[in-house]
Short mmCIF file of C-alpha atoms in Angstrom, two decimals:
data_model
loop_
_atom_site.label_atom_id
_atom_site.label_comp_id
_atom_site.label_asym_id
_atom_site.label_seq_id
_atom_site.Cartn_x
_atom_site.Cartn_y
_atom_site.Cartn_z
CA MET L 279 0.00 0.00 0.00
CA VAL L 280 1.29 3.49 -0.84
CA HIS L 281 0.30 6.64 1.04
CA PHE L 282 0.75 9.43 -1.47
CA ASP L 283 1.07 13.13 -0.65
CA PHE L 284 -1.16 14.92 -3.16
CA SER L 285 0.87 18.11 -2.62
CA LYS L 286 3.57 16.43 -4.73
CA LEU L 287 1.28 16.74 -7.72
CA ALA L 288 1.55 20.51 -7.52
CA GLY L 289 3.12 22.26 -10.47
CA LEU L 290 1.69 19.85 -13.02
CA THR L 291 -1.52 21.73 -13.68
CA SER L 292 -1.50 22.86 -17.30
CA VAL L 293 -5.06 22.72 -18.49
CA ILE L 294 -6.24 23.26 -22.03
CA PHE L 295 -9.97 23.91 -22.46
CA SER L 296 -10.75 25.42 -19.06
CA THR L 297 -12.13 28.68 -17.75
CA ALA L 298 -10.22 31.31 -15.80
CA ALA L 299 -12.50 30.83 -12.80
CA SER L 300 -11.78 27.11 -12.55
CA ALA L 301 -8.01 27.75 -12.61
CA GLN L 302 -7.88 30.22 -9.70
CA ASN L 303 -6.52 29.32 -6.26
CA LEU L 304 -9.44 28.78 -3.89
CA GLY L 305 -7.93 30.15 -0.67
CA LYS L 306 -10.18 28.00 1.54
CA PRO L 307 -9.51 26.46 4.96
CA THR L 308 -8.71 22.76 4.63
CA LEU L 309 -10.22 19.91 6.62
CA TRP L 310 -7.29 17.51 6.32
CA GLY L 311 -4.31 19.81 5.87
CA ASN L 312 -1.39 18.69 3.74
CA SER L 313 -2.80 15.34 2.60
CA MET L 314 -5.96 13.30 2.96
CA SER L 315 -4.26 10.18 1.60
CA PRO L 316 -3.54 8.45 4.96
CA LEU L 317 -7.22 8.80 5.89
CA ILE L 318 -8.62 7.61 2.55
CA GLU L 319 -6.18 5.10 1.08
CA PRO L 320 -6.54 2.17 3.53
CA SER L 321 -10.30 1.86 3.01
CA LEU L 322 -9.90 2.03 -0.77
CA TRP L 323 -7.52 -0.91 -0.62
CA ASN L 324 -9.74 -2.84 1.77
CA ASN L 325 -12.98 -2.32 -0.14
CA LEU L 326 -12.11 -2.14 -3.85
CA ALA L 327 -11.54 -5.64 -5.18
CA PRO L 328 -9.28 -6.21 -8.20
CA VAL L 329 -11.03 -7.33 -11.37
CA PRO L 330 -9.67 -10.54 -12.93
CA SER L 331 -7.56 -9.77 -15.97
CA GLN L 332 -5.28 -11.20 -18.64
CA ILE L 333 -1.99 -9.57 -19.72
CA ILE L 334 -1.01 -9.86 -23.39
CA PRO L 335 2.52 -8.56 -24.15
CA TRP L 336 3.12 -6.59 -27.34
CA ALA L 337 5.80 -7.60 -29.78
CA ALA L 338 8.96 -5.55 -29.24
CA GLY L 339 9.47 -2.52 -31.43
CA THR L 340 6.05 -0.83 -31.28
CA ILE L 341 4.45 1.67 -28.91
CA PRO L 342 1.30 3.83 -28.81
CA GLN L 343 1.95 7.38 -29.99
CA CYS L 344 0.64 8.85 -26.74
CA CYS L 345 3.16 6.80 -24.73
CA ALA L 346 5.92 8.07 -27.01
CA ASP L 347 4.68 11.61 -26.44
CA ALA L 348 4.87 11.12 -22.67
CA ALA L 349 8.41 9.74 -22.99
CA ASN L 350 9.50 12.62 -25.21
CA GLY L 351 7.99 15.13 -22.79
CA GLU L 352 10.36 14.15 -20.00
CA THR L 353 13.68 15.91 -19.33
CA PRO L 354 15.81 14.19 -20.46
CA LYS L 355 13.68 12.30 -22.96
CA LEU L 356 13.11 8.63 -22.25
CA SER L 357 14.16 6.05 -24.83
CA LEU L 358 11.16 4.42 -26.48
CA THR L 359 13.02 1.11 -26.63
CA ASP L 360 13.01 1.03 -22.81
CA PHE L 361 9.22 0.61 -22.64
CA GLU L 362 7.27 -2.59 -22.11
CA VAL L 363 3.91 -2.36 -23.86
CA PHE L 364 1.12 -4.78 -23.05
CA TYR L 365 -2.63 -5.12 -23.38
CA VAL L 366 -4.72 -5.86 -20.32
CA LYS L 367 -8.10 -7.49 -20.80
CA TYR L 368 -10.35 -7.11 -17.74
CA GLU L 369 -13.37 -9.36 -17.52
CA ASP L 370 -15.72 -6.38 -17.04
CA CYS L 371 -14.99 -4.74 -20.42
CA PHE L 372 -15.38 -5.89 -24.02
CA ASN L 373 -11.90 -4.65 -25.04
CA GLY L 374 -8.59 -4.23 -23.29
CA TRP L 375 -6.31 -1.28 -22.51
CA ALA L 376 -2.74 -0.79 -23.73
CA PHE L 377 -0.32 -0.05 -20.87
CA CYS L 378 3.20 1.37 -21.28
CA ARG L 379 5.76 0.77 -18.53
CA HIS L 380 9.32 2.09 -18.61
CA ARG L 381 11.73 -0.59 -17.46
CA ASN L 382 13.06 1.72 -14.69
CA SER L 383 9.65 2.46 -13.22
CA PRO L 384 9.61 1.31 -9.58
CA VAL L 385 6.08 -0.03 -10.09
CA SER L 386 5.65 -3.46 -11.63
CA GLN L 387 3.32 -4.47 -14.44
CA ALA L 388 1.32 -6.48 -11.91
CA THR L 389 0.80 -3.47 -9.65
CA MET L 390 -0.27 -1.25 -12.54
CA VAL L 391 -2.81 -3.83 -13.65
CA ASP L 392 -4.07 -4.48 -10.12
CA VAL L 393 -4.57 -0.83 -9.14
CA PHE L 394 -6.23 0.22 -12.40
CA GLY L 395 -8.52 -2.81 -12.19
CA ARG L 396 -9.79 -1.79 -8.75
CA ILE L 397 -11.16 1.52 -10.05
CA PRO L 398 -14.85 1.18 -11.06
CA VAL L 399 -15.10 0.26 -14.73
CA ARG L 400 -17.51 3.11 -15.53
CA GLU L 401 -14.61 5.42 -14.66
CA ARG L 402 -11.90 3.29 -16.27
CA GLN L 403 -13.76 3.42 -19.58
CA TRP L 404 -12.85 7.13 -19.90
CA ILE L 405 -9.11 6.31 -19.99
CA GLN L 406 -7.32 5.57 -23.26
CA HIS L 407 -3.92 4.33 -22.02
CA VAL L 408 -1.94 4.02 -18.76
CA VAL L 409 1.76 4.99 -18.56
CA ALA L 410 4.33 4.43 -15.77
CA ILE L 411 7.73 6.12 -15.91
CA PRO L 412 10.59 6.74 -13.47
CA GLY L 413 10.98 10.04 -11.66
CA PRO L 414 9.84 11.94 -8.57
CA ASN L 415 6.39 10.86 -7.39
CA SER L 416 3.84 12.78 -9.46
CA ALA L 417 1.10 12.20 -12.01
CA TYR L 418 -0.95 13.89 -14.69
CA MET L 419 -3.82 13.31 -17.10
CA SER L 420 -3.30 14.28 -20.73
CA SER L 421 -6.16 13.84 -23.20
CA ALA L 422 -7.50 10.70 -21.51
CA ILE L 423 -4.15 9.02 -20.85
CA VAL L 424 -2.84 8.90 -17.28
CA VAL L 425 0.90 9.16 -16.67
CA PHE L 426 2.47 8.24 -13.33
CA ARG L 427 6.03 8.97 -12.24
CA GLY L 428 7.76 7.05 -9.48
CA THR L 429 5.51 5.16 -7.07
CA ALA L 430 2.40 7.25 -7.81
CA THR L 431 1.06 4.34 -9.88
CA GLY L 432 0.77 2.30 -6.69
CA SER L 433 -1.72 4.63 -5.02
CA LEU L 434 -5.45 4.07 -5.50
CA GLY L 435 -6.14 7.66 -4.44
CA VAL L 436 -3.79 9.07 -7.05
CA PHE L 437 -5.19 6.76 -9.73
CA GLN L 438 -8.71 7.91 -8.85
CA HIS L 439 -7.61 11.56 -8.85
CA GLU L 440 -6.11 11.38 -12.34
CA ILE L 441 -8.93 9.28 -13.79
CA GLY L 442 -11.27 11.81 -12.20
CA HIS L 443 -9.74 14.52 -14.39
CA ALA L 444 -10.64 12.54 -17.51
CA VAL L 445 -14.18 12.01 -16.22
CA ASP L 446 -14.39 15.74 -15.45
CA PHE L 447 -13.41 16.83 -18.96
CA TYR L 448 -15.04 14.15 -21.08
CA LYS L 449 -17.93 12.29 -19.43
CA ASN L 450 -20.64 14.95 -19.55
CA GLY L 451 -19.67 16.58 -22.83
CA PHE L 452 -18.26 19.60 -20.99
CA GLN L 453 -15.70 20.44 -18.32
CA THR L 454 -17.76 19.80 -15.20
CA SER L 455 -15.34 21.60 -12.86
CA ALA L 456 -15.91 24.83 -14.80
CA ARG L 457 -19.69 24.72 -14.40
CA THR L 458 -21.46 27.40 -12.36
CA GLU L 459 -22.98 24.69 -10.15
CA TRP L 460 -19.51 23.51 -9.12
CA LEU L 461 -18.06 26.97 -8.56
CA ASP L 462 -21.13 27.93 -6.51
CA ALA L 463 -20.76 24.80 -4.37
CA ILE L 464 -17.18 25.78 -3.54
CA ARG L 465 -18.26 29.32 -2.60
CA GLN L 466 -21.09 28.01 -0.42
CA ASN L 467 -18.82 25.72 1.61
CA THR L 468 -16.43 26.69 4.40
CA CYS L 469 -13.61 24.29 3.49
CA VAL L 470 -11.98 22.07 0.92
CA THR L 471 -10.54 18.64 1.59
CA ASP L 472 -6.82 19.40 1.71
CA ASN L 473 -4.08 21.71 0.48
CA TYR L 474 -3.99 20.24 -3.00
CA ALA L 475 -7.71 20.79 -3.47
CA ASN L 476 -7.04 24.49 -2.85
CA THR L 477 -4.94 24.67 -6.04
CA ASN L 478 -8.02 25.44 -8.14
CA ALA L 479 -11.55 24.23 -8.86
CA ILE L 480 -10.21 21.53 -11.21
CA GLU L 481 -8.01 19.89 -8.58
CA ASP L 482 -10.71 20.32 -5.95
CA PHE L 483 -13.12 18.46 -8.23
CA ALA L 484 -10.67 15.56 -8.58
CA GLN L 485 -10.06 15.44 -4.83
CA ILE L 486 -13.78 15.34 -4.08
CA GLY L 487 -13.90 12.45 -6.55
CA VAL L 488 -11.47 10.53 -4.34
CA VAL L 489 -13.70 11.26 -1.34
CA SER L 490 -16.78 10.18 -3.29
CA LEU L 491 -15.18 6.86 -4.19
CA PHE L 492 -14.27 6.39 -0.52
CA ALA L 493 -17.88 7.15 0.49
CA ASN L 494 -19.19 4.58 -1.99
CA VAL L 495 -17.04 1.72 -0.74
CA ASN L 496 -16.32 2.51 2.93
CA PRO L 497 -18.86 0.73 5.18
CA GLY L 498 -21.37 3.37 6.24
CA GLY L 499 -19.87 6.04 4.00
CA LEU L 500 -18.22 9.18 5.38
CA ASP L 501 -19.93 9.66 8.76
CA PRO L 502 -18.46 6.60 10.53
CA ALA L 503 -14.99 7.67 9.46
CA PHE L 504 -15.17 11.44 9.97
CA GLY L 505 -18.34 12.29 11.90
CA TRP L 506 -19.86 15.59 10.82
CA THR L 507 -16.55 17.32 10.17
CA TRP L 508 -16.73 16.63 6.44
CA HIS L 509 -19.96 18.62 6.11
CA CYS L 510 -17.82 21.72 5.64
CA PHE L 511 -17.53 20.55 1.99
CA LEU L 512 -21.03 19.00 1.79
CA ASN L 513 -22.20 21.13 -1.16
CA GLN L 514 -19.13 20.14 -3.17
CA PHE L 515 -19.72 16.48 -2.35
CA ASN L 516 -23.40 16.61 -3.33
CA THR L 517 -22.75 18.59 -6.51
CA TYR L 518 -19.99 16.22 -7.57
CA ASN L 519 -22.26 13.23 -7.06
CA ALA L 520 -25.08 14.85 -9.01
CA PHE L 521 -22.75 14.86 -12.03
CA GLN L 522 -20.71 11.70 -11.51
CA SER L 523 -22.23 9.31 -8.97
CA GLU L 524 -23.27 6.64 -11.47
CA SER L 525 -19.61 6.24 -12.47
CA MET L 526 -18.35 5.74 -8.93
CA SER L 527 -19.87 2.41 -7.88
CA PRO L 528 -17.94 -0.84 -8.35
CA GLY L 529 -19.47 -3.53 -10.52
CA GLY L 530 -21.16 -3.46 -13.88
CA VAL L 531 -19.46 -3.46 -17.27
CA CYS L 532 -18.00 -0.83 -19.56
CA THR L 533 -20.32 0.77 -22.10
CA ARG L 534 -17.88 2.76 -24.24
CA ARG L 535 -14.17 3.21 -25.02
CA TRP L 536 -11.76 5.64 -26.66
CA ALA L 537 -10.07 4.55 -29.88
CA ASP L 538 -6.49 3.47 -29.21
CA SER L 539 -3.68 5.89 -29.92
CA ALA L 540 -1.85 5.46 -33.24
CA ILE L 541 0.88 2.83 -33.09
CA ILE L 542 4.42 3.73 -34.09
CA SER L 543 7.66 1.83 -34.42
CA THR L 544 10.24 2.47 -31.71
CA ARG L 545 12.96 1.85 -34.28
CA THR L 546 11.89 4.18 -37.08
CA ALA L 547 9.26 6.39 -35.41
CA LYS L 548 7.18 5.58 -38.49
CA THR L 549 3.54 4.70 -38.22
CA VAL L 550 3.21 0.98 -38.82
CA SER L 551 0.27 -0.83 -40.31
CA THR L 552 -2.09 -2.85 -38.18
CA ALA L 553 -1.13 -5.97 -40.12
CA GLU L 554 2.45 -5.76 -38.84
CA LEU L 555 1.42 -5.85 -35.18
CA LEU L 556 0.79 -8.64 -32.71
CA PRO L 557 -1.61 -8.12 -31.07
CA LYS L 558 -3.80 -5.79 -33.12
CA PRO L 559 -5.34 -2.64 -31.62
CA GLU L 560 -8.23 -3.42 -29.32
CA ASN L 561 -10.24 -0.23 -29.85
CA VAL L 562 -10.63 1.13 -33.38
CA LEU L 563 -12.92 3.82 -34.74
CA GLY L 564 -15.85 2.20 -36.49
CA MET L 565 -16.25 -0.45 -33.81
CA PRO L 566 -19.46 -0.19 -31.76
CA ASN L 567 -19.13 2.16 -28.77
CA VAL L 568 -15.57 3.26 -29.66
CA PHE L 569 -15.06 7.02 -29.97
CA ALA L 570 -12.42 9.58 -30.88
CA ILE L 571 -11.17 11.88 -28.11
CA PRO L 572 -12.92 15.17 -28.97
CA PHE L 573 -10.42 17.70 -27.61
CA GLU L 574 -7.13 17.95 -25.73
CA ALA L 575 -6.95 18.54 -21.99
CA ARG L 576 -4.04 18.25 -19.57
CA THR L 577 -4.02 18.56 -15.82
#
């Protein structure tokens, strides 16, 4: 189990397709100070069961374009030939996900697969690919891929936070954290969850998502764990759930997927044809319930 300090995510916020209001520091008192992770993480591990899965390694020499973009965005750039690429087929979804793991990531393939598979599938279905790379513990979401540095991949709270960004930007057809209802809920409350939630309305939305997942799986919800103290962010909690609650419950099956990123060769950086690859892409435009990512967003 990893207890992750969400304050270490700070500095990564670089959002495309957001409003000025949602990007402003909130300046609110916090209920849980520097990090809510030690209070939230144990129950997530105890109450979110892993979904059975099958790992299918890719042939060497190919990688999804978005994984290559993440590697090239690091300083210094990461070599594409140092990545392990593999599909993971979970039994609760009709198609698998392509994962990219740098060989120097401290998190194993098995841990990546286990943690992602514990997140409710109706949230997972908004993620295109999962990437793990070495570096200081941090994470970001970029156009429906989630990228984790260091041991961040091993934290259920961090996984939920980053997946929550994708749900925020894509699930409802608009950026939910920029809606008047969300900004009003923040103004009406006397606190936010922790210091990282204070960064802006976007990060606050993702942090409330972690709390909402906790409330869904922790026996009795929030009150047995925190009494009435959490009611200082009650409006945020209720508003979040009005938009997202149906995605937060474990069980069920996926109903939609993003088309996989283009596949390139790690040797030539040339796009390669589907026929050259083993296995073939799992999610392709034209398949039922497979969609193109409509716009870019990073946070």
